[in-house]
PDB file of C-alpha atoms in Angstrom:
ATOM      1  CA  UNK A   1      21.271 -18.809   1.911  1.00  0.00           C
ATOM      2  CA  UNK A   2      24.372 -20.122   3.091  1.00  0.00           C
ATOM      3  CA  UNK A   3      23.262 -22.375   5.686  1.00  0.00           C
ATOM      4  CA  UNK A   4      22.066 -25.940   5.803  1.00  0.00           C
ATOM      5  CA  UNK A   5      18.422 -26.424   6.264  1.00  0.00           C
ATOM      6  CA  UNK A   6      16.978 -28.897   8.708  1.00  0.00           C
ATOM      7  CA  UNK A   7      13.806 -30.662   7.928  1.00  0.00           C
ATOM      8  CA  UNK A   8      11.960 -33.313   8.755  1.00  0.00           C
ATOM      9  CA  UNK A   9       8.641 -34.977   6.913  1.00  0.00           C
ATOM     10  CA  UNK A  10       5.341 -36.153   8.250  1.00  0.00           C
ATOM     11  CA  UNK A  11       3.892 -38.139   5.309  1.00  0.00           C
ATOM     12  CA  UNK A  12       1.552 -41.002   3.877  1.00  0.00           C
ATOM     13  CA  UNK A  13       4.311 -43.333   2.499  1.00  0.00           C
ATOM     14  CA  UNK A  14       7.564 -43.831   1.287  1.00  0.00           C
ATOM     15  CA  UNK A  15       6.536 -42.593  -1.845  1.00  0.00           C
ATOM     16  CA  UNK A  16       6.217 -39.286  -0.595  1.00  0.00           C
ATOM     17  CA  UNK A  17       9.460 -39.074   1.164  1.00  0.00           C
ATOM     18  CA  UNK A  18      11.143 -40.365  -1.726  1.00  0.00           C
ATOM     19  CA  UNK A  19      10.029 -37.805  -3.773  1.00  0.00           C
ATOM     20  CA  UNK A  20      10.852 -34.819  -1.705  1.00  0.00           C
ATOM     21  CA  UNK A  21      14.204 -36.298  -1.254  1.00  0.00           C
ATOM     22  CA  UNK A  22      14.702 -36.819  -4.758  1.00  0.00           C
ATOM     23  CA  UNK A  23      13.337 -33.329  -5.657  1.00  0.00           C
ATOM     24  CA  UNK A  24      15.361 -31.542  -3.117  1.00  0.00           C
ATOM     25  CA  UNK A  25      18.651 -33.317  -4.193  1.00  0.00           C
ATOM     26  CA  UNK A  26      18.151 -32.195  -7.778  1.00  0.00           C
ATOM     27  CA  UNK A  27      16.704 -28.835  -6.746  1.00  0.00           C
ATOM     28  CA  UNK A  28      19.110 -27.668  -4.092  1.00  0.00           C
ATOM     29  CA  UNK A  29      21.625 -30.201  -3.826  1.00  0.00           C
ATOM     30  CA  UNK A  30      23.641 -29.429  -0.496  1.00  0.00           C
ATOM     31  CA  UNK A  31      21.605 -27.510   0.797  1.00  0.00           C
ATOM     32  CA  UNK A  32      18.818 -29.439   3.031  1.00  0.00           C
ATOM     33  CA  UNK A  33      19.701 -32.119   5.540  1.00  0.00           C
ATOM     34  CA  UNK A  34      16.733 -34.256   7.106  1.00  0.00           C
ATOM     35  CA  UNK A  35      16.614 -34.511  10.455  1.00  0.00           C
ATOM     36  CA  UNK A  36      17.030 -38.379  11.177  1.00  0.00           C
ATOM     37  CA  UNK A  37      15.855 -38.094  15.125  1.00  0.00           C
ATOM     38  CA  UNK A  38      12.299 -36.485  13.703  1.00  0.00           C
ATOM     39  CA  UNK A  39      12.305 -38.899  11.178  1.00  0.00           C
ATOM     40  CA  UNK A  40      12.273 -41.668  13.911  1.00  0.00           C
ATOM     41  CA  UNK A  41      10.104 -40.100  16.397  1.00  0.00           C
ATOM     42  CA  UNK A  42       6.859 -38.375  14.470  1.00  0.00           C
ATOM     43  CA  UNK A  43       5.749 -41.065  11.691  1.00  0.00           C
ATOM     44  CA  UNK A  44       2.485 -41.401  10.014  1.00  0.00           C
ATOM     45  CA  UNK A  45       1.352 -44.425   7.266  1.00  0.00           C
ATOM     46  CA  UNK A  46      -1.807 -43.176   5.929  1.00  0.00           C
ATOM     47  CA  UNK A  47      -3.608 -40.369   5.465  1.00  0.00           C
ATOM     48  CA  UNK A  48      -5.408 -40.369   9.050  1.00  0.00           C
ATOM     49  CA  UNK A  49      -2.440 -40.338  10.520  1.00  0.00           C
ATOM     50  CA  UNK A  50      -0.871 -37.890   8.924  1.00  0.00           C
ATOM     51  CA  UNK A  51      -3.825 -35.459   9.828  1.00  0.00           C
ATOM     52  CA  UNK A  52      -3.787 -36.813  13.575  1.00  0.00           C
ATOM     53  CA  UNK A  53       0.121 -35.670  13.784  1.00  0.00           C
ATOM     54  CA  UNK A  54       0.234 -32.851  12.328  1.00  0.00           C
ATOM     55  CA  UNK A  55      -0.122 -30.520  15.301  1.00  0.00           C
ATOM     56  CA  UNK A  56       2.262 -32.425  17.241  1.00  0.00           C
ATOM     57  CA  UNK A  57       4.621 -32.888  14.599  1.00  0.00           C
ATOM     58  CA  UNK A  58       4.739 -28.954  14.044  1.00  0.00           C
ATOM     59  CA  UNK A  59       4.710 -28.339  17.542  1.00  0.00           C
ATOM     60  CA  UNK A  60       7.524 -30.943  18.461  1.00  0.00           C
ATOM     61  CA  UNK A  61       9.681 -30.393  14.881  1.00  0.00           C
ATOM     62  CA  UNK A  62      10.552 -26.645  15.580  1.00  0.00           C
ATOM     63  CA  UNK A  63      10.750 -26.662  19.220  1.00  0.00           C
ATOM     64  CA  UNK A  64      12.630 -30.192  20.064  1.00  0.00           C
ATOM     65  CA  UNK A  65      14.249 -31.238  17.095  1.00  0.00           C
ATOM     66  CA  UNK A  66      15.549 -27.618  16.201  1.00  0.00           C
ATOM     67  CA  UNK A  67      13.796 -28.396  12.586  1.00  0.00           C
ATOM     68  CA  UNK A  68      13.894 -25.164   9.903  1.00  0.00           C
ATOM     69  CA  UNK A  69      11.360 -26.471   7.520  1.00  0.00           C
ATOM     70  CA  UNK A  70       8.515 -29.252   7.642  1.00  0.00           C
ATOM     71  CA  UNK A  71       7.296 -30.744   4.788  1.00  0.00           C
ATOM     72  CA  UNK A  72       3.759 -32.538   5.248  1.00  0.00           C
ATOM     73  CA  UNK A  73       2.850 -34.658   2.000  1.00  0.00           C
ATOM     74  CA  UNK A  74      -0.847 -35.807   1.965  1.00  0.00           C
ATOM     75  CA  UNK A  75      -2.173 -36.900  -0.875  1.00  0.00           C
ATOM     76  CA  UNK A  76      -5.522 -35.208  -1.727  1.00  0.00           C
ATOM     77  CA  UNK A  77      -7.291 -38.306  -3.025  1.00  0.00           C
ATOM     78  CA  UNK A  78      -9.702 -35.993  -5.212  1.00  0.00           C
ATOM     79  CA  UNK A  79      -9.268 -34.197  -8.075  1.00  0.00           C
ATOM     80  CA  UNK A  80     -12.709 -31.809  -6.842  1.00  0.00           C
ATOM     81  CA  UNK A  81     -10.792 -28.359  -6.507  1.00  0.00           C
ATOM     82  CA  UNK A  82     -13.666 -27.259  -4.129  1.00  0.00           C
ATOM     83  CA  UNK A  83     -12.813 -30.589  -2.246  1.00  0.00           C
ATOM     84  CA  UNK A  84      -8.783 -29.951  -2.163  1.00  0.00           C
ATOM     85  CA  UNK A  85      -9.208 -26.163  -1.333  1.00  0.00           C
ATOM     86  CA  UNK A  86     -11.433 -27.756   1.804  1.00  0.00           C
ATOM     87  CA  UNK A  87      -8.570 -29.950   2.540  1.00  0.00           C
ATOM     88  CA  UNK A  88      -5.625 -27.231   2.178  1.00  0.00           C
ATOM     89  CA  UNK A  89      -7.530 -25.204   4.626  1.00  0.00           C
ATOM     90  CA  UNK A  90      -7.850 -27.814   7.703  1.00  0.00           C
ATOM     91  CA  UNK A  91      -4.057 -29.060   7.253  1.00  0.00           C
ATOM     92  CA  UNK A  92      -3.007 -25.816   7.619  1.00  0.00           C
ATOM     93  CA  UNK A  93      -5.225 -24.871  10.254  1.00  0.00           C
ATOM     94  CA  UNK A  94      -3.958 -28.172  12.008  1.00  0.00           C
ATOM     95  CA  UNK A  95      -0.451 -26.821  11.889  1.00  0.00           C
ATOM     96  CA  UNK A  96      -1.735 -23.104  12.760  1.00  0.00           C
ATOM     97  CA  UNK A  97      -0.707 -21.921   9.116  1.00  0.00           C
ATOM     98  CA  UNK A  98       2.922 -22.050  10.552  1.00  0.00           C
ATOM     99  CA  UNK A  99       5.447 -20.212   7.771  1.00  0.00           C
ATOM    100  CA  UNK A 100       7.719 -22.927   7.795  1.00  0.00           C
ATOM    101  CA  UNK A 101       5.556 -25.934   6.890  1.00  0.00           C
ATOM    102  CA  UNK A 102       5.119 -27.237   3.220  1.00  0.00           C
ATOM    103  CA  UNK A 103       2.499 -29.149   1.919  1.00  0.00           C
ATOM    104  CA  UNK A 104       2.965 -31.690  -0.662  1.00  0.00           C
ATOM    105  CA  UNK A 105      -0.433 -32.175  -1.558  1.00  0.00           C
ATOM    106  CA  UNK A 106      -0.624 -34.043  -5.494  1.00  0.00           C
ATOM    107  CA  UNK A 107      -4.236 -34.296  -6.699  1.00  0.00           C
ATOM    108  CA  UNK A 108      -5.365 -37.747  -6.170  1.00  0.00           C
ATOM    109  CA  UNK A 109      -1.918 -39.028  -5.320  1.00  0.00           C
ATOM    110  CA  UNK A 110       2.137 -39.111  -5.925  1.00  0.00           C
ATOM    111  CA  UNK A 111       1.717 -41.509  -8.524  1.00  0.00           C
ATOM    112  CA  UNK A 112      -0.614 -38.714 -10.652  1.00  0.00           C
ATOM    113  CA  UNK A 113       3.055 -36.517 -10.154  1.00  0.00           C
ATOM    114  CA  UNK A 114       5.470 -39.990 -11.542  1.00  0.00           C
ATOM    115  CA  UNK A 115       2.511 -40.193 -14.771  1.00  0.00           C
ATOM    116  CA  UNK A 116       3.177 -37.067 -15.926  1.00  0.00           C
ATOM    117  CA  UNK A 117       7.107 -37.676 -15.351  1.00  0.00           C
ATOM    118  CA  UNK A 118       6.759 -41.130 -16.968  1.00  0.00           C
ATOM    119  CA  UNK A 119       4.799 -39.456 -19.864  1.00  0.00           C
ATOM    120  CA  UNK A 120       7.704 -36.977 -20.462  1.00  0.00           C
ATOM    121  CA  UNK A 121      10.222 -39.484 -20.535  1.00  0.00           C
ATOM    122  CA  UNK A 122       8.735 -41.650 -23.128  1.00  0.00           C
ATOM    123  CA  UNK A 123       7.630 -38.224 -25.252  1.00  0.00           C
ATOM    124  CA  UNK A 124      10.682 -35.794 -24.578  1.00  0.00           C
ATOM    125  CA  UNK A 125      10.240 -33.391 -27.174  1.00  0.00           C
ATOM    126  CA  UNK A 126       6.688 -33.124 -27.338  1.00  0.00           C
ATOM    127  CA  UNK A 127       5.266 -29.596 -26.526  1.00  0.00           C
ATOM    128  CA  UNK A 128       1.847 -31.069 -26.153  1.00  0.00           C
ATOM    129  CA  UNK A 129       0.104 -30.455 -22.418  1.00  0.00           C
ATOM    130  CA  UNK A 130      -1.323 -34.094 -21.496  1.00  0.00           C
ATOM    131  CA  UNK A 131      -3.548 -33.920 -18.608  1.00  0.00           C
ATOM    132  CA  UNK A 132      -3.178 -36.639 -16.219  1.00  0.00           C
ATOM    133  CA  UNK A 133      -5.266 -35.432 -13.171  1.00  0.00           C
ATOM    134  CA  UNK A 134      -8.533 -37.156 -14.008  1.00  0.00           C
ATOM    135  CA  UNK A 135      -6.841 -40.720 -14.001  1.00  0.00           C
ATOM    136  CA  UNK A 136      -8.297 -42.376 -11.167  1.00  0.00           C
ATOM    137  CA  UNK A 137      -6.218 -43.546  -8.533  1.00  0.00           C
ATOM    138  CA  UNK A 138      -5.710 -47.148  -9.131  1.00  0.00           C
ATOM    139  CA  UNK A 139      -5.625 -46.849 -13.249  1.00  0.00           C
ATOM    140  CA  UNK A 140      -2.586 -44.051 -12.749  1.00  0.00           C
ATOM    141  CA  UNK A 141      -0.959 -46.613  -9.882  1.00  0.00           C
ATOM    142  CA  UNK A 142      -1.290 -49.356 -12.459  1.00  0.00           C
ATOM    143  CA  UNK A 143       0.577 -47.338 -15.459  1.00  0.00           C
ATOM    144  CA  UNK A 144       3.327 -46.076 -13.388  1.00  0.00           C
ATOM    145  CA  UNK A 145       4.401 -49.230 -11.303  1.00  0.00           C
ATOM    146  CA  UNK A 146       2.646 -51.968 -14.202  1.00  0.00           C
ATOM    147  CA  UNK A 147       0.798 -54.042 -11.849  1.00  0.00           C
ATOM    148  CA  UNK A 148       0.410 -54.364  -7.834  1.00  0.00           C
ATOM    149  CA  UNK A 149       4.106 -54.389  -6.380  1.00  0.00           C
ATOM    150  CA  UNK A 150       6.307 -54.365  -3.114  1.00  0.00           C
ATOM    151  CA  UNK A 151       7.032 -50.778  -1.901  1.00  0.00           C
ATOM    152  CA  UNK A 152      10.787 -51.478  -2.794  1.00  0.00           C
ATOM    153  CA  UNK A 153      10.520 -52.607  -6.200  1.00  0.00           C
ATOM    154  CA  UNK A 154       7.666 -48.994  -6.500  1.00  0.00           C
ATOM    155  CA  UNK A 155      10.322 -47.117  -5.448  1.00  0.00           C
ATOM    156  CA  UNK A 156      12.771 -48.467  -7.966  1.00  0.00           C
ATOM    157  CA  UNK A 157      10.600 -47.783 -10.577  1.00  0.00           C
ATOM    158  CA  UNK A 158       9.838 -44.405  -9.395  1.00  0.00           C
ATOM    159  CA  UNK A 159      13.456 -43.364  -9.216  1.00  0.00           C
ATOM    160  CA  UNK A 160      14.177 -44.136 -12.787  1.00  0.00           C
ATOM    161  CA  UNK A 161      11.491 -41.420 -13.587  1.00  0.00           C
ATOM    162  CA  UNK A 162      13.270 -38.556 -10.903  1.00  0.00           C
ATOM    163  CA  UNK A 163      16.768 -39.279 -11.688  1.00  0.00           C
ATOM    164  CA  UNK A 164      16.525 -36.148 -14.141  1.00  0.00           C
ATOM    165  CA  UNK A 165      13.323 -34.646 -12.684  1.00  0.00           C
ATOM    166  CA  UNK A 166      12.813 -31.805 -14.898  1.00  0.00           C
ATOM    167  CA  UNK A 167      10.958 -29.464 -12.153  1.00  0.00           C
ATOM    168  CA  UNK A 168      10.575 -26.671 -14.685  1.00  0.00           C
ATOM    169  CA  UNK A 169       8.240 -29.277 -17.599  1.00  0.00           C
ATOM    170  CA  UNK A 170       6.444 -30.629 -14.485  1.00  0.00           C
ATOM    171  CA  UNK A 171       5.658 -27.181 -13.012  1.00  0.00           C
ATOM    172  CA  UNK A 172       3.939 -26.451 -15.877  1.00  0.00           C
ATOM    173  CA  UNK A 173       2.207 -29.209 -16.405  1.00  0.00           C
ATOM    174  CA  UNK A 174       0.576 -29.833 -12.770  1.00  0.00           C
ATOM    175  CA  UNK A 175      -0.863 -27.345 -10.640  1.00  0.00           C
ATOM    176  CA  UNK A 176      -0.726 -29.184  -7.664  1.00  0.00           C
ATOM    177  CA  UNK A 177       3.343 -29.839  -8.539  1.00  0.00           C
ATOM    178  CA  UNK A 178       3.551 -25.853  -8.687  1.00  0.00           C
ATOM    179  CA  UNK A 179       1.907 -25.165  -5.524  1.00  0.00           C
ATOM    180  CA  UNK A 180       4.271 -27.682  -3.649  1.00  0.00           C
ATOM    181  CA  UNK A 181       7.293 -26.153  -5.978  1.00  0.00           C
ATOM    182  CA  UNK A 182       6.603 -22.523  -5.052  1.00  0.00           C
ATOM    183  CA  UNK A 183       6.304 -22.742  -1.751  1.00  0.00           C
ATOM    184  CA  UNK A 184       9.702 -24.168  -1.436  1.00  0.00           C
ATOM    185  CA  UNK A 185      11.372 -21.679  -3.747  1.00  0.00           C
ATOM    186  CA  UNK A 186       9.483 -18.921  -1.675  1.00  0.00           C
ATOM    187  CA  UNK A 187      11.286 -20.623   1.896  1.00  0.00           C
ATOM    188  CA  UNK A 188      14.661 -20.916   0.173  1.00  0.00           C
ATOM    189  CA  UNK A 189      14.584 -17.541  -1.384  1.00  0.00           C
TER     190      UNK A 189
END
């Protein structure tokens, strides 16, 4: 694919969208390009909202702002498979299962996806599978970021762990990584 793809993101928080951004630039560096006017116009803080734009965001992202891929991050705030299967299933009906929207969906939340990164980094030869998943929410917040922080100083700390994101250790290590993973390399391929 020669061409630069457009996209836009409809997503909780900054942590999301610096995640995908990070993960894109290290996965197909030159080859996506957000699309700033989206990003201004279709915004969503929480998890609520996210839900309450996604039809409009779909609707609006491939018609008006000539968008080629939407990525909706939502964290699933469970780690209940029946629970996240239940969610999967009304965010895509929300967006009419449109082929050109990804969800980003980590169990419980991003932070679960920076734990197991974090974990690597302090343990980079170690072949052993550490499963973070069952770390409640605040507990997996608390080891990543090391107490309650601004967003900016979160994000600093959460960059340190993508700067050499190693897709191909974390793919095999979350399932929820994988699905988000292999539904890009499916739209780029």
């Amino acid at each position: 694919m020669s061409k630069t793809i457009r996209y836009g993101i409809l997503c909780e928080d900054r942590a999301h969208r610096n995640f995908i951004e990070y993960y894109l630039g290290q996965c197909h560096p030159g080859l996506f390009e957000e699309s700033q006017p989206f990003s201004w116009a279709i915004r969503a803080s929480n998890a609520r909202e996210v839900e309450d734009s996604i039809p409009d965001a779909t609707r609006k992202g491939f018609t008006n702002y000539g968008l080629d891929l939407l990525f909706i991050g939502r964290d699933t705030d469970s780690t209940d498979s029946k629970k996240i299967d239940v969610l999967k299933s009304k965010l895509s009906s929300l967006c009419s299962g449109h082929p050109k929207v990804v969800f980003m969906m980590p169990v419980q939340c991003i932070e679960h996806w920076l734990l197991y990164l974090q974990w690597h980094k302090a343990n980079p030869t170690s072949t052993k599978n550490e499963s973070f998943e069952q770390i409640m929410r605040i507990e997996a917040k608390q080891r990543v970021y090391g107490g309650k922080l601004k967003v900016d100083k979160q994000l600093e700390l959460a960059n340190e762990l993508l700067v050499n994101l190693d897709v191909d250790w974390l793919e095999q290590r979350s399932t929820s990584f994988k699905h988000f993973h292999q539904q890009v390399k499916a739209f780029v391929s």
